mmCIF file of C-alpha atoms in Angstrom:
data_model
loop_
_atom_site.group_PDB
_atom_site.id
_atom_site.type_symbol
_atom_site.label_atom_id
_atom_site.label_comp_id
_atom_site.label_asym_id
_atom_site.label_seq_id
_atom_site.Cartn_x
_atom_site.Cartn_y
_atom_site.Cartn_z
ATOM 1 C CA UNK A 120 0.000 0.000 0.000
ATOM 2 C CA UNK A 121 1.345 3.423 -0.866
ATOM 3 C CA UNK A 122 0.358 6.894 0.684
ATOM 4 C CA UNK A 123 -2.267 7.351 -2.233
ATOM 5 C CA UNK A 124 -4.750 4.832 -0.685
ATOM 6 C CA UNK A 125 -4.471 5.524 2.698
ATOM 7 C CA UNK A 126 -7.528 6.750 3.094
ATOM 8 C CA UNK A 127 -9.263 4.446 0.977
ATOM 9 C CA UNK A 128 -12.694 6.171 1.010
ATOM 10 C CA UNK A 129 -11.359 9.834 0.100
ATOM 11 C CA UNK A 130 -8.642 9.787 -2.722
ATOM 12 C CA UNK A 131 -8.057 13.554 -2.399
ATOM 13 C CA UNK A 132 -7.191 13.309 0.852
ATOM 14 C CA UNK A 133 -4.854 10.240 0.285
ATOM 15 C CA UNK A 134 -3.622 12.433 -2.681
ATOM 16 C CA UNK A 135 -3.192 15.231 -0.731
ATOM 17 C CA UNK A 136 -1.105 13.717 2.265
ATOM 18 C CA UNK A 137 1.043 11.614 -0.134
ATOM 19 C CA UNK A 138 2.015 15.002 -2.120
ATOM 20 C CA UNK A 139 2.604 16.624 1.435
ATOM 21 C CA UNK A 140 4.513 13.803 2.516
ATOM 22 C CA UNK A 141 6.886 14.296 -0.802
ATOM 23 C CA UNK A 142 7.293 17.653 0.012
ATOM 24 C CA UNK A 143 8.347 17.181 3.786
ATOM 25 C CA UNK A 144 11.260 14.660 2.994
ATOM 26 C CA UNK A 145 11.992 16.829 -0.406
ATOM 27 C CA UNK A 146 12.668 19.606 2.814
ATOM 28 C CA UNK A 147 14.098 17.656 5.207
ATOM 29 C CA UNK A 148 16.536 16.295 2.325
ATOM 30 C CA UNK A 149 17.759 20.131 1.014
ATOM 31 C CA UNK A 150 18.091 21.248 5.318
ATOM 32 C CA UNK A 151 20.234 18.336 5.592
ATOM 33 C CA UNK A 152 22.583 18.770 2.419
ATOM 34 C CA UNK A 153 22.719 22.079 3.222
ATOM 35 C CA UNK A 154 23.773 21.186 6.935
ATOM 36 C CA UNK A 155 26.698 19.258 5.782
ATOM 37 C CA UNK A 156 27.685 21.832 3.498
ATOM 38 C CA UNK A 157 27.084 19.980 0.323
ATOM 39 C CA UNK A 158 25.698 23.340 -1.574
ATOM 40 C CA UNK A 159 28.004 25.611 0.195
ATOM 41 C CA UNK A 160 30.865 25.009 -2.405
ATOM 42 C CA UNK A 161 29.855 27.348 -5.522
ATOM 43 C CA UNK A 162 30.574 30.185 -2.964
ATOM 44 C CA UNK A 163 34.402 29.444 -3.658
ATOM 45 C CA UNK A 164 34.178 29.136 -7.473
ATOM 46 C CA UNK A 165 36.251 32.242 -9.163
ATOM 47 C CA UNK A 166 33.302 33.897 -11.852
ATOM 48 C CA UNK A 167 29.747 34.286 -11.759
ATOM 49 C CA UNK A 168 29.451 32.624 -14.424
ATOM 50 C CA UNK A 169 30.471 29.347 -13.105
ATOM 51 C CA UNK A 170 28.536 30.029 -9.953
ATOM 52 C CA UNK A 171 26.250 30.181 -11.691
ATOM 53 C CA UNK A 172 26.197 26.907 -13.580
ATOM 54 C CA UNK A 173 26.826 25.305 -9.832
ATOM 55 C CA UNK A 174 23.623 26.275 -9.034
ATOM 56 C CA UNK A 175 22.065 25.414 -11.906
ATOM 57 C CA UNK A 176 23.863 21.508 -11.519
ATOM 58 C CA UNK A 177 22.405 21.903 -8.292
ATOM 59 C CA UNK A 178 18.569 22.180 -8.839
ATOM 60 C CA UNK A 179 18.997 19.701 -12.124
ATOM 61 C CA UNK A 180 20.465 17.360 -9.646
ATOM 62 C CA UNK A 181 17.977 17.643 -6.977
ATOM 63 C CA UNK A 182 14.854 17.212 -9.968
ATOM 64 C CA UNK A 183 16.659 13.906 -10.645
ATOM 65 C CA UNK A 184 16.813 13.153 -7.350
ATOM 66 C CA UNK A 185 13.494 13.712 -5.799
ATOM 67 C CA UNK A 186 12.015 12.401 -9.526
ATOM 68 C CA UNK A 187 13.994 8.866 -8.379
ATOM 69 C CA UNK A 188 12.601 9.284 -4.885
ATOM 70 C CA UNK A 189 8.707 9.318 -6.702
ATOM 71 C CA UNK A 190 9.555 6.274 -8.773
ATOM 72 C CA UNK A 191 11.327 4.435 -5.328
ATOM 73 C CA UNK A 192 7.998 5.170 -3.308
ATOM 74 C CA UNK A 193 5.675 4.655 -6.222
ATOM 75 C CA UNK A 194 4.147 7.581 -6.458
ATOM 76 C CA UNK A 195 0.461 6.753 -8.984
ATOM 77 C CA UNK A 196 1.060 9.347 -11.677
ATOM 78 C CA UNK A 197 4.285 7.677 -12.203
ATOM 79 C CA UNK A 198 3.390 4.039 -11.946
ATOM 80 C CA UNK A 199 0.559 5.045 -14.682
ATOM 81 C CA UNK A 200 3.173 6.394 -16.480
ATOM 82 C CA UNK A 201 5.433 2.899 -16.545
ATOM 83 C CA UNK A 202 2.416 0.652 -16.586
ATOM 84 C CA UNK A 203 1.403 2.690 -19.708
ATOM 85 C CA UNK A 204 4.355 1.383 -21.663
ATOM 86 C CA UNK A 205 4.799 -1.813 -20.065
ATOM 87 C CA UNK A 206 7.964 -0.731 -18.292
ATOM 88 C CA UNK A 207 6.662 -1.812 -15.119
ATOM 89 C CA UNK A 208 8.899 -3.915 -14.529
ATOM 90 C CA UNK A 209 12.248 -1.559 -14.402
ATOM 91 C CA UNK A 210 10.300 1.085 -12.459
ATOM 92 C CA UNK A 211 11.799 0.756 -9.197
ATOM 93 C CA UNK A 212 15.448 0.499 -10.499
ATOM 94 C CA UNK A 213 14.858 3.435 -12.838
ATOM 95 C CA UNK A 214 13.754 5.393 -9.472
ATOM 96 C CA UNK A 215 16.976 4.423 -7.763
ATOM 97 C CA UNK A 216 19.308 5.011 -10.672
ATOM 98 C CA UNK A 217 17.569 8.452 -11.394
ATOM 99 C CA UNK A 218 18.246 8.809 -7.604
ATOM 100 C CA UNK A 219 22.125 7.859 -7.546
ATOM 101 C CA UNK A 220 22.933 10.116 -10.747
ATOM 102 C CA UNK A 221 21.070 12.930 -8.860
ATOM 103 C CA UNK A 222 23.119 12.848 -5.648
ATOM 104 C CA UNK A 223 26.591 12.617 -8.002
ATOM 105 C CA UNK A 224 25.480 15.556 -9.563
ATOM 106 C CA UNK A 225 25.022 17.566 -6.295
ATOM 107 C CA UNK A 226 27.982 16.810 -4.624
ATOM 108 C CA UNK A 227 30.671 18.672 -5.761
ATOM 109 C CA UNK A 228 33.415 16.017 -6.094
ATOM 110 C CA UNK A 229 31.447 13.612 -8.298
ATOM 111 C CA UNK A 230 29.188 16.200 -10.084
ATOM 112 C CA UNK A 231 31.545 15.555 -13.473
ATOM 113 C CA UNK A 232 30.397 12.062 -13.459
ATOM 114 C CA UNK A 233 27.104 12.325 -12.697
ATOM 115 C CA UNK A 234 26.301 15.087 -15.567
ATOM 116 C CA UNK A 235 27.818 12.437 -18.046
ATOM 117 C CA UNK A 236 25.762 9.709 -15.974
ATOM 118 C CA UNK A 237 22.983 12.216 -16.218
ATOM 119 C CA UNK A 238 22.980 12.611 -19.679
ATOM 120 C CA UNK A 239 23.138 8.899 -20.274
ATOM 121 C CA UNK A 240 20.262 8.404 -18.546
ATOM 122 C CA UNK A 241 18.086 11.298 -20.232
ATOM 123 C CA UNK A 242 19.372 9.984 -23.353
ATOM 124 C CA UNK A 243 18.525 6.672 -23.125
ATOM 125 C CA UNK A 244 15.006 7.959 -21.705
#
């Protein structure tokens, strides 16, 4: 059971709490990358220019993420999505793979790596 049919008699309040639930650990995910000074590293980069392409690696890698954190919990738009094109059965390894290449792109080290992991994936989307 998933947080869409928790409240099996009201879907748009199962709905509603799943979508809030997303949002809380979406939160509680930036606070604690932020916290361990993860996205605290384009500070130090010499131009503006390449600050700002940090920041833009930044909220491209966090979409992947928290898009790999929908497919991992099974969100129902997505699972309509895979079961659409009969790709149900890669749905949960395509959640933790989006996931994986997400967090490579945020953290500064690996963020090389995952763009070209990144654009793998995309491509072979």
């Amino acid at each position: 059971m998933d947080l869409f049919h928790l409240f099996a008699g009201n879907e748009a309040i199962s709905a509603t709490i799943a979508i809030m639930a997303f949002y809380a650990v979406a939160a509680v995910t930036f606070g604690a990358f932020y916290m361990c000074g993860f996205l605290k590293d384009f500070q130090a980069l010499p131009t503006n220019a390449q600050k700002a392409g940090r920041i833009v690696a930044i909220i491209a890698g966090f979409a992947l993420f928290f898009s790999g954190m929908g497919k991992v919990i099974g969100l129902a738009p997505m699972v309509a999505k895979f079961t659409q094109y009969n790709l149900l059965y890669l749905f949960k390894y395509t959640g933790v793979m989006e996931a994986s290449i997400g967090l490579l792109v945020v953290y500064r080290h690996t963020y090389k790596l995952g763009v070209l992991f990144a654009i793998a994936l995309c491509g072979g989307a």
